[in-house]
């Protein structure tokens, strides 16, 4: 047995990473997901909190594709997986 | 009276523009909105068609802010208007 360093995002205390860079990526993904969920819920108040959270996470996980879509290439979204499993 | 040229997007026959570049921008916005609505509905099947359409239009209207958010700056979404009126 020995003491070891693990990393986690303060936004998700349950998920531990051995690699700091991975923890960092997870934190950045969650930061974007939260910002998106709150923006979407403002835009469509009928959205449930769970729907807004799910959409935020989904989009943040595929941020490169959405970045391309918003920049100038909507067809990039065709590369999204057909059904997202959480 | 005289004959004049007006422009419209084939995605929205009701909206006429005197300026071709404006019609083009409207068409591009609607193209992105449609791609987004369909991506969101795949990701969250509990979304109603109206919710997906509203979110698609909202995000497409603010594409520059979302482009920045997805690229590397989630705080850009704080610049969204507090409540979107359609």
Coordinates of C-alpha atoms in Angstrom, one line a residue:
Chain A
X1 CA 0.0 0.0 0.0
X2 CA 1.1 3.5 -0.6
X3 CA -0.2 7.0 -0.8
X4 CA -0.9 8.2 -4.3
X5 CA -2.1 11.4 -5.9
X6 CA -5.4 11.5 -7.7
X7 CA -7.1 14.4 -9.3
X8 CA -10.7 15.5 -9.5
X9 CA -12.8 18.5 -10.7
X10 CA -14.5 20.4 -8.0
X11 CA -17.6 20.2 -10.2
X12 CA -17.7 16.4 -10.0
X13 CA -16.2 15.0 -6.8
X14 CA -17.0 11.4 -7.6
X15 CA -14.8 11.1 -10.7
X16 CA -11.1 10.6 -9.9
X17 CA -8.3 10.8 -12.4
X18 CA -4.7 9.6 -12.2
X19 CA -3.8 12.1 -14.8
X20 CA -4.0 15.8 -14.1
X21 CA -4.5 16.8 -17.8
X22 CA -7.5 14.4 -18.0
X23 CA -9.0 15.9 -14.8
X24 CA -8.5 19.3 -16.4
X25 CA -10.3 18.3 -19.6
X26 CA -13.2 16.9 -17.5
X27 CA -13.4 20.1 -15.5
X28 CA -13.5 22.2 -18.7
X29 CA -16.1 20.0 -20.2
X30 CA -18.3 20.4 -17.2
X31 CA -17.8 24.1 -17.1
X32 CA -19.0 24.4 -20.7
X33 CA -21.9 22.0 -20.0
X34 CA -23.1 24.1 -17.1
X35 CA -22.9 27.4 -19.0
X36 CA -24.8 25.7 -21.9
X37 CA -27.5 24.3 -19.6
X38 CA -28.1 27.6 -18.1
X39 CA -28.2 29.4 -21.4
X40 CA -30.7 26.9 -22.9
X41 CA -33.0 27.0 -19.9
X42 CA -33.1 30.8 -20.1
X43 CA -33.9 30.5 -23.8
X44 CA -36.6 27.8 -23.4
X45 CA -38.1 28.0 -19.9
X46 CA -40.3 24.9 -20.5
X47 CA -37.1 22.8 -20.5
X48 CA -36.8 20.6 -17.5
X49 CA -33.5 20.9 -15.5
X50 CA -32.6 17.4 -16.5
X51 CA -33.2 18.1 -20.2
X52 CA -31.1 21.2 -20.0
X53 CA -28.3 19.3 -18.1
X54 CA -28.4 16.4 -20.6
X55 CA -28.1 18.7 -23.6
X56 CA -25.3 20.7 -22.0
X57 CA -23.3 17.6 -21.3
X58 CA -24.0 16.2 -24.7
X59 CA -22.9 19.4 -26.5
X60 CA -19.9 19.9 -24.3
X61 CA -18.7 16.3 -25.0
X62 CA -18.9 17.1 -28.7
X63 CA -17.6 20.6 -28.5
X64 CA -15.3 20.3 -31.5
X65 CA -18.2 19.4 -33.8
X66 CA -20.4 22.1 -32.4
X67 CA -17.6 24.6 -32.7
X68 CA -17.3 23.8 -36.4
X69 CA -21.1 23.9 -36.8
X70 CA -21.3 27.4 -35.2
X71 CA -18.3 28.7 -37.1
X72 CA -19.4 28.0 -40.6
X73 CA -20.2 24.3 -41.1
X74 CA -23.6 23.1 -39.9
X75 CA -23.0 19.7 -41.7
X76 CA -20.4 18.9 -39.0
X77 CA -23.3 17.9 -36.8
X78 CA -23.9 14.9 -39.1
X79 CA -20.8 13.4 -37.5
X80 CA -22.5 13.2 -34.1
X81 CA -23.2 9.6 -32.9
X82 CA -26.7 8.6 -33.7
X83 CA -27.7 7.9 -30.1
X84 CA -25.7 9.1 -27.1
X85 CA -25.4 6.7 -24.2
X86 CA -24.6 8.3 -20.9
Chain B
X1 CA -46.2 50.6 -59.8
X2 CA -43.3 48.5 -61.0
X3 CA -41.9 45.1 -60.9
X4 CA -39.1 44.6 -58.3
X5 CA -36.8 41.9 -57.2
X6 CA -37.2 40.4 -53.7
X7 CA -35.3 37.6 -52.2
X8 CA -36.3 34.8 -49.8
X9 CA -34.9 31.6 -48.3
X10 CA -36.4 28.4 -49.6
X11 CA -36.6 27.4 -45.9
X12 CA -38.9 30.3 -45.0
X13 CA -41.1 31.4 -47.9
X14 CA -42.9 34.1 -45.9
X15 CA -40.0 36.3 -45.2
X16 CA -38.9 38.5 -48.1
X17 CA -35.8 40.6 -48.3
X18 CA -34.9 43.5 -50.6
X19 CA -31.2 42.7 -50.0
X20 CA -29.8 39.4 -51.3
X21 CA -27.0 39.3 -48.7
X22 CA -29.6 39.6 -45.9
X23 CA -31.7 36.8 -47.4
X24 CA -28.5 34.8 -47.5
X25 CA -27.8 35.4 -43.8
X26 CA -31.4 34.4 -43.0
X27 CA -31.0 31.2 -45.0
X28 CA -27.7 30.3 -43.3
X29 CA -29.2 31.0 -39.9
X30 CA -32.1 28.7 -40.6
X31 CA -29.8 26.0 -42.0
X32 CA -27.8 26.0 -38.7
X33 CA -31.0 26.1 -36.6
X34 CA -32.4 23.0 -38.4
X35 CA -29.2 21.1 -38.0
X36 CA -29.1 22.0 -34.3
X37 CA -32.7 21.1 -33.7
X38 CA -32.2 17.7 -35.2
X39 CA -29.0 17.1 -33.2
X40 CA -30.6 18.1 -30.0
X41 CA -33.7 16.0 -30.5
X42 CA -31.5 12.9 -31.2
X43 CA -29.5 13.6 -28.0
X44 CA -32.6 14.2 -25.9
X45 CA -35.6 12.3 -27.3
X46 CA -37.9 13.7 -24.6
X47 CA -37.5 17.1 -26.2
X48 CA -40.7 18.3 -28.0
X49 CA -40.3 19.4 -31.6
X50 CA -41.2 22.9 -30.6
X51 CA -38.5 23.0 -27.9
X52 CA -35.9 21.6 -30.3
X53 CA -36.9 24.2 -32.9
X54 CA -36.9 27.1 -30.5
X55 CA -33.4 26.1 -29.1
X56 CA -32.1 25.7 -32.6
X57 CA -33.3 29.1 -33.7
X58 CA -32.0 30.7 -30.5
X59 CA -28.6 29.3 -30.8
X60 CA -28.3 30.0 -34.5
X61 CA -29.3 33.6 -33.9
X62 CA -26.4 33.9 -31.4
X63 CA -24.0 31.8 -33.3
X64 CA -21.0 34.0 -32.7
X65 CA -21.4 33.8 -28.9
X66 CA -21.9 30.0 -29.1
X67 CA -18.9 29.7 -31.5
X68 CA -16.7 31.4 -28.9
X69 CA -18.2 29.3 -26.1
X70 CA -17.5 26.0 -27.9
X71 CA -14.0 27.1 -28.9
X72 CA -12.6 28.0 -25.6
X73 CA -14.6 30.6 -23.8
X74 CA -17.8 29.4 -22.0
X75 CA -18.1 32.8 -20.3
X76 CA -19.1 34.2 -23.7
X77 CA -22.6 32.9 -23.0
X78 CA -23.0 35.4 -20.2
X79 CA -23.4 38.0 -23.0
X80 CA -26.7 36.3 -24.2
X81 CA -29.8 38.5 -23.7
X82 CA -31.5 37.6 -20.5
X83 CA -34.8 36.6 -22.2
X84 CA -35.2 36.0 -25.8
X85 CA -38.3 37.4 -27.4
X86 CA -39.3 35.7 -30.7

